[in-house]
PDB file of C-alpha atoms in Angstrom:
ATOM      1  CA  MET R   1      77.235  47.022  54.919  1.00  0.00           C
ATOM      2  CA  SER R   2      79.300  44.610  57.442  1.00  0.00           C
ATOM      3  CA  ASN R   3      76.458  41.907  56.068  1.00  0.00           C
ATOM      4  CA  SER R   4      77.369  42.146  52.505  1.00  0.00           C
ATOM      5  CA  VAL R   5      80.784  41.945  53.316  1.00  0.00           C
ATOM      6  CA  ILE R   6      80.206  38.680  55.390  1.00  0.00           C
ATOM      7  CA  HIS R   7      78.120  37.288  52.450  1.00  0.00           C
ATOM      8  CA  ALA R   8      80.975  38.125  50.055  1.00  0.00           C
ATOM      9  CA  PHE R   9      83.439  36.597  52.214  1.00  0.00           C
ATOM     10  CA  PHE R  10      81.070  33.272  52.515  1.00  0.00           C
ATOM     11  CA  LEU R  11      80.329  33.509  48.771  1.00  0.00           C
ATOM     12  CA  GLY R  12      83.939  33.558  47.659  1.00  0.00           C
ATOM     13  CA  ARG R  13      84.708  30.632  49.980  1.00  0.00           C
ATOM     14  CA  ALA R  14      82.100  28.595  48.767  1.00  0.00           C
ATOM     15  CA  ALA R  15      83.461  29.310  45.159  1.00  0.00           C
ATOM     16  CA  ALA R  16      87.092  28.458  46.241  1.00  0.00           C
ATOM     17  CA  GLN R  17      85.935  25.103  47.800  1.00  0.00           C
ATOM     18  CA  ALA R  18      84.142  24.374  44.445  1.00  0.00           C
ATOM     19  CA  ILE R  19      87.154  24.919  42.179  1.00  0.00           C
ATOM     20  CA  ASN R  20      89.307  23.220  44.480  1.00  0.00           C
ATOM     21  CA  ARG R  21      87.033  20.140  44.215  1.00  0.00           C
ATOM     22  CA  GLN R  22      86.945  20.393  40.359  1.00  0.00           C
ATOM     23  CA  LEU R  23      90.592  20.689  40.378  1.00  0.00           C
ATOM     24  CA  GLU R  24      90.903  17.681  42.388  1.00  0.00           C
ATOM     25  CA  ASP R  25      88.649  15.468  40.424  1.00  0.00           C
ATOM     26  CA  ALA R  26      90.422  16.754  37.194  1.00  0.00           C
ATOM     27  CA  LEU R  27      93.889  15.732  38.674  1.00  0.00           C
ATOM     28  CA  THR R  28      92.668  12.481  39.873  1.00  0.00           C
ATOM     29  CA  ASN R  29      91.299  11.640  36.424  1.00  0.00           C
ATOM     30  CA  ALA R  30      94.401  12.638  34.850  1.00  0.00           C
ATOM     31  CA  LEU R  31      96.603  10.516  36.755  1.00  0.00           C
ATOM     32  CA  SER R  32      94.047   7.696  36.474  1.00  0.00           C
ATOM     33  CA  GLU R  33      94.424   8.092  32.626  1.00  0.00           C
ATOM     34  CA  LEU R  34      98.039   8.189  33.086  1.00  0.00           C
ATOM     35  CA  GLY R  35      97.938   5.264  34.941  1.00  0.00           C
ATOM     36  CA  LYS R  36      96.106   3.219  32.372  1.00  0.00           C
ATOM     37  CA  PHE R  37      98.439   4.298  29.667  1.00  0.00           C
ATOM     38  CA  ASP R  38     101.276   3.258  31.382  1.00  0.00           C
ATOM     39  CA  ALA R  39      99.672  -0.090  32.044  1.00  0.00           C
ATOM     40  CA  GLU R  40      98.716  -0.404  28.478  1.00  0.00           C
ATOM     41  CA  GLN R  41     102.147   0.472  27.353  1.00  0.00           C
ATOM     42  CA  ARG R  42     103.945  -2.027  29.499  1.00  0.00           C
ATOM     43  CA  GLU R  43     101.581  -4.911  28.196  1.00  0.00           C
ATOM     44  CA  ARG R  44     102.266  -4.209  24.685  1.00  0.00           C
ATOM     45  CA  LEU R  45     106.015  -3.951  25.604  1.00  0.00           C
ATOM     46  CA  ARG R  46     105.726  -7.401  27.022  1.00  0.00           C
ATOM     47  CA  GLN R  47     103.516  -8.770  24.133  1.00  0.00           C
ATOM     48  CA  PHE R  48     106.127  -7.457  21.861  1.00  0.00           C
ATOM     49  CA  THR R  49     109.072  -9.007  23.794  1.00  0.00           C
ATOM     50  CA  GLU R  50     107.339 -12.152  24.096  1.00  0.00           C
ATOM     51  CA  GLN R  51     106.933 -12.102  20.247  1.00  0.00           C
ATOM     52  CA  VAL R  52     110.156 -11.088  19.559  1.00  0.00           C
ATOM     53  CA  ILE R  53     111.668 -14.162  21.839  1.00  0.00           C
ATOM     54  CA  GLU R  54     109.125 -16.271  20.302  1.00  0.00           C
ATOM     55  CA  SER R  55     110.281 -15.541  16.845  1.00  0.00           C
ATOM     56  CA  ALA R  56     113.721 -16.030  17.719  1.00  0.00           C
ATOM     57  CA  ASN R  57     113.296 -19.346  19.483  1.00  0.00           C
ATOM     58  CA  ARG R  58     111.057 -20.833  16.446  1.00  0.00           C
ATOM     59  CA  GLU R  59     113.948 -19.690  13.973  1.00  0.00           C
ATOM     60  CA  ALA R  60     116.655 -20.976  16.284  1.00  0.00           C
ATOM     61  CA  GLY R  61     114.845 -24.358  16.385  1.00  0.00           C
ATOM     62  CA  ALA R  62     114.162 -24.475  12.798  1.00  0.00           C
ATOM     63  CA  GLU R  63     117.718 -23.579  12.011  1.00  0.00           C
ATOM     64  CA  ALA R  64     118.695 -26.513  14.481  1.00  0.00           C
ATOM     65  CA  ASP R  65     116.155 -28.862  13.251  1.00  0.00           C
ATOM     66  CA  SER R  66     117.640 -28.076   9.439  1.00  0.00           C
ATOM     67  CA  THR R  67     120.739 -28.546  10.353  1.00  0.00           C
ATOM     68  CA  ILE R  68     120.298 -31.847  12.295  1.00  0.00           C
ATOM     69  CA  SER R  69     117.633 -32.874   9.202  1.00  0.00           C
ATOM     70  CA  SER R  70     120.382 -32.054   6.380  1.00  0.00           C
ATOM     71  CA  LYS R  71     122.946 -33.734   8.494  1.00  0.00           C
ATOM     72  CA  THR R  72     120.762 -36.824   8.574  1.00  0.00           C
ATOM     73  CA  ALA R  73     119.374 -36.473   4.865  1.00  0.00           C
ATOM     74  CA  SER R  74     123.406 -36.135   3.667  1.00  0.00           C
ATOM     75  CA  LYS R  75     124.130 -39.644   5.753  1.00  0.00           C
ATOM     76  CA  THR R  76     120.832 -41.056   4.210  1.00  0.00           C
ATOM     77  CA  ALA R  77     121.605 -39.870   0.753  1.00  0.00           C
ATOM     78  CA  SER R  78     125.312 -41.256   1.231  1.00  0.00           C
ATOM     79  CA  ASN R  79     123.913 -44.703   2.443  1.00  0.00           C
ATOM     80  CA  THR R  80     121.272 -44.989  -0.011  1.00  0.00           C
ATOM     81  CA  GLY R  81     121.970 -42.842  -2.829  1.00  0.00           C
ATOM     82  CA  LYS R  82     118.821 -41.056  -2.623  1.00  0.00           C
ATOM     83  CA  THR R  83     118.446 -37.290  -2.506  1.00  0.00           C
ATOM     84  CA  GLY R  84     116.724 -37.366   1.031  1.00  0.00           C
ATOM     85  CA  SER R  85     114.316 -34.141   0.234  1.00  0.00           C
ATOM     86  CA  LYS R  86     111.635 -35.550   1.581  1.00  0.00           C
ATOM     87  CA  PRO R  87     112.507 -35.959   5.499  1.00  0.00           C
ATOM     88  CA  ALA R  88     113.764 -32.194   5.062  1.00  0.00           C
ATOM     89  CA  ASP R  89     110.211 -31.131   3.617  1.00  0.00           C
ATOM     90  CA  LEU R  90     108.609 -33.476   6.472  1.00  0.00           C
ATOM     91  CA  GLN R  91     110.684 -31.437   8.997  1.00  0.00           C
ATOM     92  CA  ALA R  92     109.931 -28.187   7.751  1.00  0.00           C
ATOM     93  CA  MET R  93     106.103 -28.959   7.945  1.00  0.00           C
ATOM     94  CA  ILE R  94     106.280 -29.993  11.458  1.00  0.00           C
ATOM     95  CA  ASP R  95     108.460 -26.736  12.283  1.00  0.00           C
ATOM     96  CA  GLU R  96     105.631 -24.661  10.574  1.00  0.00           C
ATOM     97  CA  LEU R  97     103.049 -26.729  12.681  1.00  0.00           C
ATOM     98  CA  ARG R  98     104.588 -25.960  15.873  1.00  0.00           C
ATOM     99  CA  ALA R  99     105.250 -22.463  15.070  1.00  0.00           C
ATOM    100  CA  GLU R 100     101.440 -22.049  14.382  1.00  0.00           C
ATOM    101  CA  ILE R 101     100.725 -23.772  17.642  1.00  0.00           C
ATOM    102  CA  ALA R 102     102.693 -21.456  19.504  1.00  0.00           C
ATOM    103  CA  SER R 103     101.320 -18.484  18.117  1.00  0.00           C
ATOM    104  CA  LEU R 104      97.901 -20.112  18.514  1.00  0.00           C
ATOM    105  CA  ARG R 105      98.527 -20.442  22.106  1.00  0.00           C
ATOM    106  CA  THR R 106      99.757 -16.864  22.642  1.00  0.00           C
ATOM    107  CA  GLU R 107      96.675 -15.664  20.920  1.00  0.00           C
ATOM    108  CA  LEU R 108      94.789 -17.606  23.405  1.00  0.00           C
ATOM    109  CA  LYS R 109      96.680 -16.303  26.488  1.00  0.00           C
ATOM    110  CA  ASN R 110      96.088 -12.843  25.093  1.00  0.00           C
ATOM    111  CA  TYR R 111      92.282 -13.284  24.596  1.00  0.00           C
ATOM    112  CA  GLY R 112      92.256 -14.798  27.908  1.00  0.00           C
ATOM    113  CA  LYS R 113      93.912 -11.907  29.596  1.00  0.00           C
ATOM    114  CA  GLN R 114      91.493  -9.600  27.868  1.00  0.00           C
ATOM    115  CA  SER R 115      88.254 -11.296  28.807  1.00  0.00           C
TER     116      SER R 115
END
């Protein structure tokens, strides 16, 4: 009878060790997934912040450029008697092209980080 008790003890010990390994693997995987999720959320937040700042800078630059071009256009119109709408249109086109270039640069950076 003592032989069956010893056998049951070792069987229980082996089962406990196996369960411990299983729990350890599950906990490790869960913490790994949590770390990945945290890193992804931080990256998304960083990208969002960059997009907001870039958009704000673009709008501030466009506002400043339109203010400067409107002042220049009004000076040109008062000096030449013309409306001066062409320089403002040209400036708007330049601003749009700059914004597209900035957007493409951001996309290229993001693509390079993903690769």
